[in-house]
Amino acid sequence: MRQIRPAAIIDRSRDQDFMREALALAAQGAALGEVPVGAVLVQDGEIIGRGFNCPISGSDPSAHAEMVAIRAAAQAVNNYRLPGSTLYVTLEPCSMCAGLIVHSRIARVVYGALEPKAGIVQSQGQFFTQGFLNHRVLYEGGVLAEECGAVLSKFFKARRASRD
Ligand SMILES: [Zn+2]
């Protein structure tokens, strides 16, 4: 049975605060030379999982910020499902992460900057609206979008400069 959470329970009051936490994690990734994307998983107003993009340093193509944060959260609460939780991520999720978000039964995804090439929430498709999904995820983008995008452009600019 499909569960749709009523919009009334959505609390947006701390969206920017949690996105700033995700931004701080993105900076940690940048320090390691990873493309700076950060994510936090929030349940009942508490951050229960944190992650930043680290596929290179971890030799793990699945180590996107969302994957890392969701894994950490699931381990922290000892549950493979995270009902009622909200994932904050600085960049629009890719298809891999969108799939995991559904499998994890995350209630809501909030992202910052758009990912025009690989983003699957609104840029290259609308993953979460597909009829075959057995779990409906609420989503919204654009929270601290400028800051989230700036971290990425700064990183790529510096990387290009170091290669010249
Ligand atoms: Zn991803």
Coordinates of C-alpha atoms and ligand atoms in Angstrom, one line a residue:
M1 CA 0.0 0.0 0.0
R2 CA 1.3 3.4 -0.9
Q3 CA 1.9 5.8 2.0
I4 CA 1.7 9.5 1.3
R5 CA 2.7 11.6 4.2
P6 CA 0.4 14.6 4.7
A7 CA 2.1 17.9 3.8
A8 CA 1.1 19.3 7.2
I9 CA 3.8 17.3 9.0
I10 CA 6.6 18.8 6.9
D11 CA 8.8 21.1 9.0
R12 CA 10.9 23.4 6.9
S13 CA 12.0 25.6 9.7
R14 CA 15.4 24.0 10.0
D15 CA 16.0 23.2 6.3
Q16 CA 18.7 25.9 5.9
D17 CA 20.5 24.8 9.1
F18 CA 20.7 21.2 8.0
M19 CA 21.8 22.2 4.6
R20 CA 24.6 24.2 6.2
E21 CA 25.7 21.0 8.0
A22 CA 25.7 19.3 4.6
L23 CA 27.8 22.1 3.2
A24 CA 30.3 21.7 6.0
L25 CA 30.6 18.0 5.0
A26 CA 31.1 19.0 1.3
A27 CA 34.1 21.1 2.4
Q28 CA 35.6 18.0 4.1
G29 CA 35.4 16.2 0.8
A30 CA 36.9 19.1 -1.1
A31 CA 39.9 18.9 1.3
L32 CA 40.5 15.4 0.2
G33 CA 40.3 16.3 -3.5
E34 CA 36.8 14.8 -3.9
V35 CA 34.0 16.6 -5.7
P36 CA 32.4 18.5 -2.8
V37 CA 29.0 17.1 -2.1
G38 CA 27.7 16.7 1.4
A39 CA 24.6 15.1 2.9
V40 CA 22.9 14.6 6.3
L41 CA 20.0 12.4 7.2
V42 CA 17.6 13.8 9.8
Q43 CA 15.1 11.9 11.8
D44 CA 13.0 13.4 14.6
G45 CA 15.0 16.6 14.3
E46 CA 18.3 14.9 14.9
I47 CA 21.1 14.3 12.4
I48 CA 21.6 10.5 12.5
G49 CA 23.9 10.1 9.5
R50 CA 26.5 12.3 7.8
G51 CA 28.4 11.8 4.5
F52 CA 30.4 13.4 1.9
N53 CA 31.3 12.3 -1.6
C54 CA 34.4 10.1 -1.4
P55 CA 34.5 7.6 -4.3
I56 CA 38.2 8.2 -5.1
S57 CA 39.6 8.0 -1.6
G58 CA 37.5 5.0 -0.8
S59 CA 37.9 3.2 -4.1
D60 CA 34.2 2.9 -4.0
P61 CA 32.1 4.2 -6.9
S62 CA 29.0 4.0 -4.7
A63 CA 30.4 6.4 -2.1
H64 CA 28.3 9.4 -3.0
A65 CA 27.4 11.7 -0.1
E66 CA 23.8 10.4 0.0
M67 CA 24.9 6.8 0.1
V68 CA 27.4 7.4 2.9
A69 CA 24.9 9.4 5.0
I70 CA 22.1 6.8 4.5
R71 CA 24.4 3.9 5.4
A72 CA 25.6 5.7 8.5
A73 CA 22.0 6.5 9.6
A74 CA 20.7 3.0 9.0
Q75 CA 23.6 1.6 11.1
A76 CA 23.0 4.2 13.8
V77 CA 19.4 3.3 14.3
N78 CA 19.9 -0.4 13.5
N79 CA 17.2 -0.3 10.9
Y80 CA 17.4 -0.8 7.1
R81 CA 14.5 1.6 6.7
L82 CA 14.4 5.2 7.7
P83 CA 10.7 6.2 7.8
G84 CA 9.8 9.8 8.4
S85 CA 13.4 10.9 7.8
T86 CA 14.6 13.8 5.6
L87 CA 17.8 13.7 3.5
Y88 CA 19.6 17.0 2.9
V89 CA 22.1 17.0 0.1
T90 CA 23.9 19.9 -1.4
L91 CA 23.4 18.6 -5.0
E92 CA 20.5 17.1 -6.8
P93 CA 20.7 13.3 -6.5
C94 CA 21.8 10.9 -9.3
S95 CA 19.9 7.8 -10.3
M96 CA 21.9 5.5 -8.0
C97 CA 21.2 7.6 -5.0
A98 CA 17.5 8.2 -5.9
G99 CA 17.1 4.4 -6.0
L100 CA 18.6 4.1 -2.6
I101 CA 16.4 6.9 -1.2
V102 CA 13.3 4.9 -2.2
H103 CA 14.6 1.6 -0.8
S104 CA 15.4 3.4 2.5
R105 CA 11.8 4.7 2.7
I106 CA 13.1 8.2 3.3
A107 CA 10.1 10.6 3.5
R108 CA 11.6 13.7 2.0
V109 CA 14.7 14.9 0.1
V110 CA 15.9 18.4 0.2
Y111 CA 18.7 19.4 -2.2
G112 CA 20.6 22.6 -3.0
A113 CA 22.1 23.0 -6.4
L114 CA 20.8 21.4 -9.6
E115 CA 22.9 18.7 -11.3
P116 CA 22.0 19.4 -15.0
K117 CA 23.9 16.3 -16.3
A118 CA 23.2 13.5 -13.9
G119 CA 20.4 14.9 -11.7
I120 CA 17.4 12.6 -11.9
V121 CA 14.9 14.4 -9.6
Q122 CA 14.2 17.2 -12.0
S123 CA 17.0 17.8 -14.4
Q124 CA 17.2 14.6 -16.4
G125 CA 13.9 13.1 -15.4
Q126 CA 11.5 13.0 -12.5
F127 CA 12.5 9.8 -10.8
F128 CA 10.4 10.1 -7.7
T129 CA 7.1 10.6 -9.6
Q130 CA 7.4 7.2 -11.5
G131 CA 4.3 5.1 -11.0
F132 CA 6.0 1.8 -10.4
L133 CA 7.7 3.0 -7.2
N134 CA 6.1 1.5 -4.1
H135 CA 7.1 4.5 -1.9
R136 CA 6.4 8.1 -2.5
V137 CA 9.3 10.5 -1.7
L138 CA 8.6 14.2 -1.3
Y139 CA 11.3 16.4 -2.7
E140 CA 12.3 20.0 -3.1
G141 CA 15.4 21.7 -4.5
G142 CA 16.9 25.1 -4.3
V143 CA 17.7 25.3 -0.6
L144 CA 20.9 27.4 -0.3
A145 CA 21.3 26.6 -4.0
E146 CA 23.8 29.4 -4.5
E147 CA 26.1 28.3 -1.7
C148 CA 25.9 24.7 -2.7
G149 CA 26.7 25.5 -6.3
A150 CA 29.5 27.9 -5.4
V151 CA 31.4 25.2 -3.5
L152 CA 31.3 23.0 -6.6
S153 CA 32.3 25.8 -9.1
K154 CA 35.1 26.9 -6.8
F155 CA 36.4 23.3 -6.6
F156 CA 36.3 22.7 -10.4
K157 CA 37.9 26.1 -11.1
A158 CA 40.8 25.3 -8.7
R159 CA 41.2 21.9 -10.3
R160 CA 41.3 23.3 -13.8
A161 CA 43.9 25.9 -12.7
S162 CA 46.1 23.3 -11.1
R163 CA 46.1 21.3 -14.3
D164 CA 47.1 24.2 -16.6
Ligands
ZN1 ZN 24.5 9.8 -6.3

